[in-house]
mmCIF file of C-alpha atoms in Angstrom:
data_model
loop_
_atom_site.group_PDB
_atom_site.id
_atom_site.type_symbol
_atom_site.label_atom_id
_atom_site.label_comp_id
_atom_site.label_asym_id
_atom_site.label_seq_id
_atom_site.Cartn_x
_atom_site.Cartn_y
_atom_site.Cartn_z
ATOM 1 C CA UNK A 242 178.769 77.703 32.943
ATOM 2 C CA UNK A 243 175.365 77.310 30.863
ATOM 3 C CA UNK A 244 172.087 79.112 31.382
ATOM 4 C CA UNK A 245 171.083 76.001 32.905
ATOM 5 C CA UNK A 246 173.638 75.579 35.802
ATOM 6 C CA UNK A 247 173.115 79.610 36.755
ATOM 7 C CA UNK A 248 170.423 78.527 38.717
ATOM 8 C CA UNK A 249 169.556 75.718 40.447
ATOM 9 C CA UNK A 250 166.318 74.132 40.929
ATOM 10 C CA UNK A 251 165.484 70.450 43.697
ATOM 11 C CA UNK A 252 162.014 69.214 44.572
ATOM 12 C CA UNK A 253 161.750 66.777 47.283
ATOM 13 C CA UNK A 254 159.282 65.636 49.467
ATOM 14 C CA UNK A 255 157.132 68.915 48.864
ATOM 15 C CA UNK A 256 161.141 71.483 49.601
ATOM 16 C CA UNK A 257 161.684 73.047 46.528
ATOM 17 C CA UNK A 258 165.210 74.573 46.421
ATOM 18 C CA UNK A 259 166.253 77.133 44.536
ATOM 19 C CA UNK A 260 169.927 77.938 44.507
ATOM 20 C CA UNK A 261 171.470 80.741 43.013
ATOM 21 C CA UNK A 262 174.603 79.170 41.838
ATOM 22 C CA UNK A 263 176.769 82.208 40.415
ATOM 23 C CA UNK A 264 178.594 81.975 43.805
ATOM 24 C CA UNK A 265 182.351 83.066 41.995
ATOM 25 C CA UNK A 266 180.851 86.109 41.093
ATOM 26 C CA UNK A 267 178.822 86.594 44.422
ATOM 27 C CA UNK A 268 175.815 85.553 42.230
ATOM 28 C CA UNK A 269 175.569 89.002 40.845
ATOM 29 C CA UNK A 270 172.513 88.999 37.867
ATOM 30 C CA UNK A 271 172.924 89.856 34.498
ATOM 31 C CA UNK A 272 170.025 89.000 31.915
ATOM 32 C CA UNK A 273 171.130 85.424 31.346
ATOM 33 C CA UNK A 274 171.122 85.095 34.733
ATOM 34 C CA UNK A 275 167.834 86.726 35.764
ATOM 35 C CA UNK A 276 165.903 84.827 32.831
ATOM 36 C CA UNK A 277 167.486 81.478 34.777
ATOM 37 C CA UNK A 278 165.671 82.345 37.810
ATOM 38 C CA UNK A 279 162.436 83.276 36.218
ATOM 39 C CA UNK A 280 162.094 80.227 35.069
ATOM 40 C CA UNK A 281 163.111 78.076 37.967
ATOM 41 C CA UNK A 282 160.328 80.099 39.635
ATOM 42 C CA UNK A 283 158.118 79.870 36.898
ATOM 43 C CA UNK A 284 158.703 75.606 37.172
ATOM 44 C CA UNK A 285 157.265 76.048 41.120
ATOM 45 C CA UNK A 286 154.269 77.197 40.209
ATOM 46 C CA UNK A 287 153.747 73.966 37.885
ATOM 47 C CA UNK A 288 154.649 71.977 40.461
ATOM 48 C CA UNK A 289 151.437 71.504 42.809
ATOM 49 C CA UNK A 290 152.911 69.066 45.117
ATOM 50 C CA UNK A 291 155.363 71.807 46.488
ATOM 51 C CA UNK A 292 154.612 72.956 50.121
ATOM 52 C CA UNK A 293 157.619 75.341 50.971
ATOM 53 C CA UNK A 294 160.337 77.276 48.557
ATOM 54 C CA UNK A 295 163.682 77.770 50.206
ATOM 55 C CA UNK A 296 165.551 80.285 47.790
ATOM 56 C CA UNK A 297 169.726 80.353 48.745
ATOM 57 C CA UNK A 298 172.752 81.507 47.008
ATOM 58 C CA UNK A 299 175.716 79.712 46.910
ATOM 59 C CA UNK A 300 179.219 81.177 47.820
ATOM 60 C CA UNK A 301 180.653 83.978 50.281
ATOM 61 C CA UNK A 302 177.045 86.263 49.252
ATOM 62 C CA UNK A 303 173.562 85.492 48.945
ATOM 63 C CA UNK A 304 173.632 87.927 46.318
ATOM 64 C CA UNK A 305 175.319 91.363 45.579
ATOM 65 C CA UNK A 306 172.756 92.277 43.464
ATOM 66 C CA UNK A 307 173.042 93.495 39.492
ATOM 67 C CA UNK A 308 175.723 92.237 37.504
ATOM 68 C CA UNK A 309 177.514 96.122 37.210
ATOM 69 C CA UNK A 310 180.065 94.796 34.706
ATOM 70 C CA UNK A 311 177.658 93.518 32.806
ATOM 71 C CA UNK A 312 175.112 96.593 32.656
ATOM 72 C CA UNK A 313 178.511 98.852 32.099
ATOM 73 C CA UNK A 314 179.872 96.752 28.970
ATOM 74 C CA UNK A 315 176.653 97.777 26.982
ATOM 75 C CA UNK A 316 177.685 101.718 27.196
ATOM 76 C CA UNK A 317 174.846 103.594 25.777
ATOM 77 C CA UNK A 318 172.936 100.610 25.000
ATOM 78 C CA UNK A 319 172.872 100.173 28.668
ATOM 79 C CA UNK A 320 168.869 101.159 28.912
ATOM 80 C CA UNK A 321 168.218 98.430 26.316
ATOM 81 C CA UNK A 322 169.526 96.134 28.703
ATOM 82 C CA UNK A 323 168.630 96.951 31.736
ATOM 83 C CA UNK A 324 164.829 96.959 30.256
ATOM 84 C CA UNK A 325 165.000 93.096 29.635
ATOM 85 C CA UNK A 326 167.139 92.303 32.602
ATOM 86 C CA UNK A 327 164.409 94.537 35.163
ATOM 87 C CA UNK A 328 162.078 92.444 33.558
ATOM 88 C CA UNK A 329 163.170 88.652 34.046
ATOM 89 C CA UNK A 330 163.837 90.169 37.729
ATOM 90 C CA UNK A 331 160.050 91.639 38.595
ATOM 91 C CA UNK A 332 158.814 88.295 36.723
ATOM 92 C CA UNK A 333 160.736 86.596 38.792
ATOM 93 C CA UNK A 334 159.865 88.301 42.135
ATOM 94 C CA UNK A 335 155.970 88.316 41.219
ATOM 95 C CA UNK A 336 156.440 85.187 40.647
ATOM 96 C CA UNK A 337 157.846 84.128 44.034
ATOM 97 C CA UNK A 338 155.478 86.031 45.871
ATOM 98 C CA UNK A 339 152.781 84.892 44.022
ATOM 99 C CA UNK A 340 153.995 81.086 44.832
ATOM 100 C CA UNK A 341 150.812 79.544 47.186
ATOM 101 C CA UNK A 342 153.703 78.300 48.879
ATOM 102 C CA UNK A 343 155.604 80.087 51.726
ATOM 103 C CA UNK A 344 159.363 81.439 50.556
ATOM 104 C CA UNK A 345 162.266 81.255 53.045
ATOM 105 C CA UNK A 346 165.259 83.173 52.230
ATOM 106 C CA UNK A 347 168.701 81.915 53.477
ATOM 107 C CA UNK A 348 171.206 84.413 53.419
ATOM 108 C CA UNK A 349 174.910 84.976 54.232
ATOM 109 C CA UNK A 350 177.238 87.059 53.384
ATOM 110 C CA UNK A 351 175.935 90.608 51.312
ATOM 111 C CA UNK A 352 172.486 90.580 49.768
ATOM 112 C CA UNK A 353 172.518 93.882 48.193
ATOM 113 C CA UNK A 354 170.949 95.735 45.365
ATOM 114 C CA UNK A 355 167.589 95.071 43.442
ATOM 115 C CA UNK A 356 168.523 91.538 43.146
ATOM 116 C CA UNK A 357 169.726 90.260 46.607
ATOM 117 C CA UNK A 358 167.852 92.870 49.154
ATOM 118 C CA UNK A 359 165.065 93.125 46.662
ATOM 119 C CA UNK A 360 164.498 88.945 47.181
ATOM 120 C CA UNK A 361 165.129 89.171 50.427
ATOM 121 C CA UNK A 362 162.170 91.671 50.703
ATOM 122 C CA UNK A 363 160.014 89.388 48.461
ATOM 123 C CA UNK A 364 160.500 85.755 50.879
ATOM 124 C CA UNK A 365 157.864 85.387 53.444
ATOM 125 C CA UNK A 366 160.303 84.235 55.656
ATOM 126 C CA UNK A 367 163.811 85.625 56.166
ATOM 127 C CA UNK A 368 167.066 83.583 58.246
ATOM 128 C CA UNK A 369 170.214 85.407 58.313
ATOM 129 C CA UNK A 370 174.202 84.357 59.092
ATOM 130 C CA UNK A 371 174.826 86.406 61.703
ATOM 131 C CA UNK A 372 178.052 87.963 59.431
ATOM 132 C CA UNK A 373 175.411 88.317 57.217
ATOM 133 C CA UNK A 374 175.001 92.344 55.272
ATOM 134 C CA UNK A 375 172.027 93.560 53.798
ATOM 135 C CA UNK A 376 172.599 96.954 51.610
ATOM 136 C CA UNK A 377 169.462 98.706 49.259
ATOM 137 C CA UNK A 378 172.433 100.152 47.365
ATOM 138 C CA UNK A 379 170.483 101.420 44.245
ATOM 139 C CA UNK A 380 170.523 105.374 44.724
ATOM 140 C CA UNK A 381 174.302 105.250 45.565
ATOM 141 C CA UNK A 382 175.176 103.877 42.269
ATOM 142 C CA UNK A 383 172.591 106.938 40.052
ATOM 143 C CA UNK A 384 169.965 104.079 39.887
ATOM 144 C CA UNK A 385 166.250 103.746 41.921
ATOM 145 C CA UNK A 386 165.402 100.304 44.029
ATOM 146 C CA UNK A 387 163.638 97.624 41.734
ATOM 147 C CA UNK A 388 162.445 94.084 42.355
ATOM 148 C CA UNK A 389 159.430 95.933 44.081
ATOM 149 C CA UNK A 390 161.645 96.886 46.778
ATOM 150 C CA UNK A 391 159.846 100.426 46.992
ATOM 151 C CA UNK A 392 156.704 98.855 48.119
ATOM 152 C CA UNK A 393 157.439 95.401 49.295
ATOM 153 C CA UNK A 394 160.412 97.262 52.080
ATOM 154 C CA UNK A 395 157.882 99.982 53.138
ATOM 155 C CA UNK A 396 155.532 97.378 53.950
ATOM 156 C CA UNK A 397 158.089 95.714 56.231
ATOM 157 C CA UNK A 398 159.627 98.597 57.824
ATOM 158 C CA UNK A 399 157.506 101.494 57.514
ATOM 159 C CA UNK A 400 157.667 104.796 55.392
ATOM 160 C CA UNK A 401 159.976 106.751 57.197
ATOM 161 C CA UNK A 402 162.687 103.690 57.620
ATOM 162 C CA UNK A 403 162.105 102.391 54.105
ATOM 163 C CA UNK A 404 163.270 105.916 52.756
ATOM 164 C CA UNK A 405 165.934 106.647 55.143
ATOM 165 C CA UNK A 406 167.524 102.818 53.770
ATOM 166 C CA UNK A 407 166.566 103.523 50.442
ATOM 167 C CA UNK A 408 168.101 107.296 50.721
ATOM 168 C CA UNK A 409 170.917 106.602 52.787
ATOM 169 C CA UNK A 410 171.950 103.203 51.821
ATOM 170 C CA UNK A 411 173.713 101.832 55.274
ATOM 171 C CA UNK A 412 174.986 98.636 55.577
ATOM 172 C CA UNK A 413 172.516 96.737 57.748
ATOM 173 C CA UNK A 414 173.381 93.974 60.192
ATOM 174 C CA UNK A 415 171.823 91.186 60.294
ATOM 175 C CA UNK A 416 170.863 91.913 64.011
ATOM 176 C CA UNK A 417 169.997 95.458 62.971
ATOM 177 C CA UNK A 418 167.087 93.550 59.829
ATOM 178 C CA UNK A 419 166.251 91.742 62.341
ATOM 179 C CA UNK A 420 165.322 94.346 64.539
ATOM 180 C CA UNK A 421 163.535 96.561 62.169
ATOM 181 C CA UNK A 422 161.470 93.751 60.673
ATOM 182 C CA UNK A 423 163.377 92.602 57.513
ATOM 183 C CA UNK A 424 164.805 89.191 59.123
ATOM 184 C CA UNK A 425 163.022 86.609 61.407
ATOM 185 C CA UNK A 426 165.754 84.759 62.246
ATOM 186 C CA UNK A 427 169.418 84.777 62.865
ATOM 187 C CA UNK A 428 171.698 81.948 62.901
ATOM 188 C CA UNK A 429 175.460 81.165 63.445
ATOM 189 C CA UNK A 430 177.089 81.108 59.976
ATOM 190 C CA UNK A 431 178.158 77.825 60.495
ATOM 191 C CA UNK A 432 174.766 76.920 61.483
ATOM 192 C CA UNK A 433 172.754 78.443 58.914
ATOM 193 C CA UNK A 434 172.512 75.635 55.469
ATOM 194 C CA UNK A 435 171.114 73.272 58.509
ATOM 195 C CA UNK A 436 168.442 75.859 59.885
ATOM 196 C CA UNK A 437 167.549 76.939 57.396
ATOM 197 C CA UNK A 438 166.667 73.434 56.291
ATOM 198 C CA UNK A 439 165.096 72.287 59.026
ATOM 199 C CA UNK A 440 163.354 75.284 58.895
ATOM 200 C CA UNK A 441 161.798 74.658 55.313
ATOM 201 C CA UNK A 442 160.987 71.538 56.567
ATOM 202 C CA UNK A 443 158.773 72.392 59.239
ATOM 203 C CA UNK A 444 157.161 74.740 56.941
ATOM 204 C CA UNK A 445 156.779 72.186 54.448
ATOM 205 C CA UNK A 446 155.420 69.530 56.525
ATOM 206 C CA UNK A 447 152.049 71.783 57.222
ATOM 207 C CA UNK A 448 148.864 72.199 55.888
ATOM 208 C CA UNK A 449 149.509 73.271 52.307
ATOM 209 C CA UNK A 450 145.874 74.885 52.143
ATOM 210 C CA UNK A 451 145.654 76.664 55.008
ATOM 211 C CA UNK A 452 149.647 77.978 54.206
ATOM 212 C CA UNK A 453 148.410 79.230 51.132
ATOM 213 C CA UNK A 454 145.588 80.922 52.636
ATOM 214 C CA UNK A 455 147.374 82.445 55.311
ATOM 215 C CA UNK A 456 149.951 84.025 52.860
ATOM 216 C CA UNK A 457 147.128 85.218 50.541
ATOM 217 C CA UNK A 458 145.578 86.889 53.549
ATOM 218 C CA UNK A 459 148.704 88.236 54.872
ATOM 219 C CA UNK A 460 149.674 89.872 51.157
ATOM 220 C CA UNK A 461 145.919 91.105 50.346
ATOM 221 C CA UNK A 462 145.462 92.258 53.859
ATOM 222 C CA UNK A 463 147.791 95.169 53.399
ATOM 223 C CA UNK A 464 146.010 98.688 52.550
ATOM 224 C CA UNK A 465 142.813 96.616 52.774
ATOM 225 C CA UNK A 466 140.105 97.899 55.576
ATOM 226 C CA UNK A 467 139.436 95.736 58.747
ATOM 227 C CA UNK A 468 135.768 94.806 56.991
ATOM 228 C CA UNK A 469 137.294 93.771 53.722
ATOM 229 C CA UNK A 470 139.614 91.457 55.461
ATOM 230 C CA UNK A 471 137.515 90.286 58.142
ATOM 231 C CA UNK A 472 134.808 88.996 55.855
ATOM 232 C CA UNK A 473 137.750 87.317 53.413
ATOM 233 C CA UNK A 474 138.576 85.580 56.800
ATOM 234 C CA UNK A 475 135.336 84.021 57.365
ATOM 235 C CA UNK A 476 134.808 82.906 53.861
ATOM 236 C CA UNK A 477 138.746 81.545 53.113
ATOM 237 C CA UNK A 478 138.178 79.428 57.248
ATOM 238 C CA UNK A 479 134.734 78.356 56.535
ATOM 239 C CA UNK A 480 136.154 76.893 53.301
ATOM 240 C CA UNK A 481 138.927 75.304 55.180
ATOM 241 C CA UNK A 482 136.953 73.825 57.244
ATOM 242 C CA UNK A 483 136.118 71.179 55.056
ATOM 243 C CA UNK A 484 139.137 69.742 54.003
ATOM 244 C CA UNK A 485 140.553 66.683 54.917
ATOM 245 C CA UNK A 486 143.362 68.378 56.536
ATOM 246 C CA UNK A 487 141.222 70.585 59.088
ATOM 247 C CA UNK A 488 139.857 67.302 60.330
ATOM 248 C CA UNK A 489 143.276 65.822 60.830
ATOM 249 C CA UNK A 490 144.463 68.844 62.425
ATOM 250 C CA UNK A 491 141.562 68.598 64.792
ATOM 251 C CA UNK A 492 141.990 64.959 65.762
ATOM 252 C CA UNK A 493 145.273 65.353 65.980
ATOM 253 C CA UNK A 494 145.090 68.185 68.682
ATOM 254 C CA UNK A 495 141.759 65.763 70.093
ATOM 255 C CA UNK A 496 144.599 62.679 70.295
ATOM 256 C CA UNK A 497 147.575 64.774 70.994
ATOM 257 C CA UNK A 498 149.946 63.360 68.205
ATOM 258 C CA UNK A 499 151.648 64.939 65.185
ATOM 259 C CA UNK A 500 149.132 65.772 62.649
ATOM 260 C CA UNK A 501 149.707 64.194 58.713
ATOM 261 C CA UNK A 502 148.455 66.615 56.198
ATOM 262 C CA UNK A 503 148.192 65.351 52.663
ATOM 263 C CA UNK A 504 146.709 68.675 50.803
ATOM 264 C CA UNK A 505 143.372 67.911 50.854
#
């Protein structure tokens, strides 16, 4: 397999796809790897005319996180390594929540370690298999969470759950993210390349500006004061308010029919 078929990247009608596509190897990362999805994240964000990311892995796992065969293999050259791999993978997660557009995750099977959890923490959006595992992992194996998983779980979950999964490493059920926050939605297996689809698609087919917003809010918002955000809110609706796509939202409610946004 070349660097170019470890991940994979789609764009149509304003879906990107990314697909991790390591699946005979449960799409653990190595460097190679890691530097693939960088840039496939990297070519989003020169895309403009994307309106929703959904990020998938292909295989029995979404992702089992770092590539311990190959971090082992470089003996005590292993910190070399690890350096350039841990940073393809926070350029890579910066760069995904960074996107203007939303990120759905798809998951089935394990999404474990920095790499799967850790992007799972990172999507805006989360939809789960309902066989699906999701294990933090890092501490068990000597190592600390990366892929901003120390700030981006804590965030989702609160302090005292983020360091009780981060400490104690269970295996969480996809019912059991759900419940605390880490999933939106769960799926039959069967079900889940469909929904999650359809899924992207709704997201895809809204208002591209006022998305963006919204996710900008939502991300700044966090360890900001009510003031802070409140006046950020009047300045980023007032500024809506004059696109093209707030009036067809408007006329569409006004004419009760399916509103066409264009990004404008």
């Amino acid at each position: 397999m070349t660097a170019d078929d470890l991940v994979l990247l789609s764009v149509e009608r304003g879906l990107a796809r990314i697909t991790l596509n390591r699946g005979g190897a449960s799409n653990a990362m190595n460097a190679e790897f890691l530097e693939a999805l960088c840039r496939a994240v990297m070519a989003c964000h020169g895309e403009p005319g994307i309106r929703a990311v959904l990020l998938s892995g292909r295989g029995k796992n979404f992702c089992a996180g770092g590539d311990i065969h190959a971090f082992a293999a470089r003996g005590e050259h292993m910190p070399d390594y690890i350096r350039v791999a841990t940073a393809w993978l926070q350029n890579a997660v910066t760069g995904l929540m960074r996107l203007e557009a939303p990120v759905i995750a798809s998951v089935q099977g394990f999404a474990a370690g920095g790499g799967g959890f850790g992007l799972v923490c990172a999507a805006d959006l989360v939809i789960a298999a309902d066989s699906a595992k999701f294990l933090a992992g890092a501490t068990r194996v000597g190592m600390a969470p990366d892929a901003g998983v120390s700030v981006t779980l804590p965030r989702l979950v609160g302090l005292r759950r983020a360091a009780e999964i981060l400490l104690t490493n269970p295996v969480l059920t996809a019912q059991e993210a759900r419940d605390l926050g880490i999933v939106n939605r769960v799926v039959p297996e069967a079900q889940l390349e469909q929904a999650s689809l359809e899924w992207a698609r709704e997201i895809a087919s809204g208002a591209p500006k006022a998305l963006a917003a919204t996710k900008r809010l939502l991300t700044s918002g966090v360890g900001s004061s009510i003031d802070s955000c409140l006046s950020e809110e009047a300045r980023t609706v007032s500024e809506l308010s004059g696109t093209a796509d707030a009036r067809e939202g408007l006329a569409a409610v006004i004419e009760r029919r399916a509103p066409t946004f264009v990004g404008r």
